[in-house]
Tab-separated table of C-alpha atoms in Angstrom:
chain	number	residue	atom	x	y	z
A	1	MET	CA	115.679	44.905	12.493
A	2	VAL	CA	119.023	45.043	10.605
A	3	HIS	CA	119.892	44.715	7.122
A	4	LEU	CA	123.058	43.554	5.449
A	5	VAL	CA	123.853	44.578	2.052
A	6	GLN	CA	124.895	41.565	0.135
A	7	SER	CA	127.687	43.466	-1.837
A	8	PRO	CA	130.369	45.664	0.042
A	9	CYS	CA	130.109	49.442	-1.039
A	10	LYS	CA	133.363	50.514	-3.573
A	11	PRO	CA	134.397	53.897	-2.019
A	12	MET	CA	135.247	56.427	-4.853
A	13	THR	CA	138.287	58.507	-5.152
A	14	PRO	CA	139.040	60.556	-2.413
A	15	PHE	CA	137.455	57.968	0.127
A	16	PRO	CA	139.899	55.053	-0.281
A	17	GLN	CA	142.043	57.516	1.531
A	18	ILE	CA	140.245	58.935	4.193
A	19	PHE	CA	140.976	55.736	6.423
A	20	THR	CA	142.252	54.966	9.065
A	21	PRO	CA	145.605	52.544	8.436
A	22	ALA	CA	143.781	49.906	11.107
A	23	LEU	CA	141.376	49.720	8.255
A	24	GLY	CA	142.624	46.627	5.651
A	25	LYS	CA	142.009	46.741	1.962
A	26	HIS	CA	138.329	45.268	2.387
A	27	GLY	CA	137.005	47.618	5.143
A	28	PHE	CA	137.856	45.122	8.304
A	29	LEU	CA	139.796	46.228	11.000
A	30	GLU	CA	143.608	44.512	11.206
A	31	SER	CA	145.793	44.027	13.489
A	32	ILE	CA	148.760	44.875	11.255
A	33	PRO	CA	148.051	49.002	9.842
A	34	ARG	CA	147.492	48.772	6.355
A	35	PRO	CA	149.973	50.601	3.827
A	36	ALA	CA	149.783	53.881	3.203
A	37	SER	CA	150.103	53.188	-0.776
A	38	THR	CA	147.431	50.637	-0.887
A	39	PRO	CA	143.609	52.023	-0.728
A	40	VAL	CA	141.145	50.414	0.988
A	41	ASP	CA	138.579	48.805	-2.285
A	42	SER	CA	135.624	47.978	-0.354
A	43	VAL	CA	133.850	48.415	3.171
A	44	PRO	CA	131.367	46.233	4.413
A	45	VAL	CA	127.841	48.070	5.111
A	46	LEU	CA	125.247	47.251	7.687
A	47	THR	CA	122.202	49.914	7.991
A	48	CYS	CA	118.853	49.868	9.407
A	49	LEU	CA	116.012	52.094	8.523
A	50	GLN	CA	112.113	51.924	10.086
A	51	SER	CA	109.531	53.621	9.307
A	52	SER	CA	109.028	55.959	12.420
A	53	PRO	CA	107.577	59.939	12.963
A	54	LEU	CA	110.724	60.327	14.006
A	55	LEU	CA	112.513	59.650	10.445
A	56	HIS	CA	110.385	63.162	9.045
A	57	ARG	CA	112.989	65.188	11.589
A	58	CYS	CA	115.902	63.152	10.677
A	59	LEU	CA	115.449	63.832	7.041
A	60	SER	CA	114.591	67.047	7.033
A	61	GLU	CA	117.412	67.784	9.409
A	62	LEU	CA	119.865	65.819	7.201
A	63	HIS	CA	118.675	68.554	4.108
A	64	SER	CA	119.116	71.345	5.841
A	65	GLU	CA	122.697	70.512	7.273
A	66	VAL	CA	123.621	69.439	3.552
A	67	SER	CA	122.245	72.342	2.027
A	68	ALA	CA	123.909	74.849	4.191
A	69	LEU	CA	127.238	73.143	2.603
A	70	ASP	CA	128.874	74.779	-0.313
A	71	LEU	CA	130.454	72.294	-2.245
A	72	ARG	CA	132.562	74.530	-4.175
A	73	ARG	CA	134.916	74.762	-1.158
A	74	PHE	CA	135.318	70.929	-0.965
A	75	CYS	CA	137.160	70.815	-4.240
A	76	SER	CA	137.491	66.662	-3.490
A	77	PHE	CA	133.934	66.678	-3.618
A	78	LEU	CA	134.140	68.136	-7.619
A	79	SER	CA	137.635	66.861	-8.767
A	80	ALA	CA	135.818	63.262	-7.761
A	81	GLY	CA	132.843	64.146	-10.477
A	82	THR	CA	130.509	65.554	-8.209
A	83	GLU	CA	127.939	67.442	-10.502
A	84	LEU	CA	125.806	70.489	-8.836
A	85	ASP	CA	122.680	69.796	-10.308
A	86	ASP	CA	122.945	66.145	-9.323
A	87	LEU	CA	123.346	67.198	-5.534
A	88	ARG	CA	120.775	70.074	-5.870
A	89	GLU	CA	118.363	66.823	-7.430
A	90	ALA	CA	119.635	64.727	-4.957
A	91	LEU	CA	118.114	67.566	-1.895
A	92	GLN	CA	115.023	68.012	-3.506
A	93	ASP	CA	114.243	64.034	-3.483
A	94	LEU	CA	115.373	64.259	0.280
A	95	LYS	CA	113.098	66.606	0.906
A	96	ALA	CA	109.990	64.891	-0.962
A	97	LEU	CA	111.241	62.018	1.462
A	98	ALA	CA	110.406	63.720	4.443
A	99	GLN	CA	107.662	65.167	3.939
A	100	HIS	CA	106.397	61.572	2.840
A	101	TYR	CA	107.062	60.435	6.104
A	102	LYS	CA	105.622	64.121	7.648
A	103	MET	CA	102.186	63.116	5.991
A	104	ASN	CA	101.981	59.259	6.870
A	105	SER	CA	102.794	60.158	10.336
A	106	ASP	CA	100.330	62.885	10.570
A	107	LEU	CA	97.600	60.393	8.853
A	108	ASP	CA	98.458	57.756	11.296
A	109	ALA	CA	98.104	60.741	14.336
A	110	SER	CA	94.464	61.576	12.482
A	111	SER	CA	93.628	57.914	12.241
A	112	GLU	CA	94.751	56.948	16.355
A	113	GLU	CA	92.355	60.819	17.510
A	114	GLU	CA	89.304	58.898	15.043
A	115	SER	CA	89.222	55.432	16.904
A	116	ASP	CA	89.369	57.221	20.720
């Protein structure tokens, strides 16, 4: 199952400058390189997220990896307006989401055992 977001993602500072020149102003690959002075204004988004017991592990690993980062070392995040408290809150939400998938997979496993 694939879902296409109806509107493109608008990259915020500093991200318009990180894309390869092969991407055009609207985030599509172009045959003529985009001038360095022209930022990428939008990027099409294609995503898929399905419920699976593997999501607990994936989300937990994402939480661990991001938690290990010290954003104070990445001045571009802080200068773009990222607040450390907001990041901590998002990480707590991510951990809670991972726990929900763990609990759901535990429930599925116990209901399968009962039906056997």
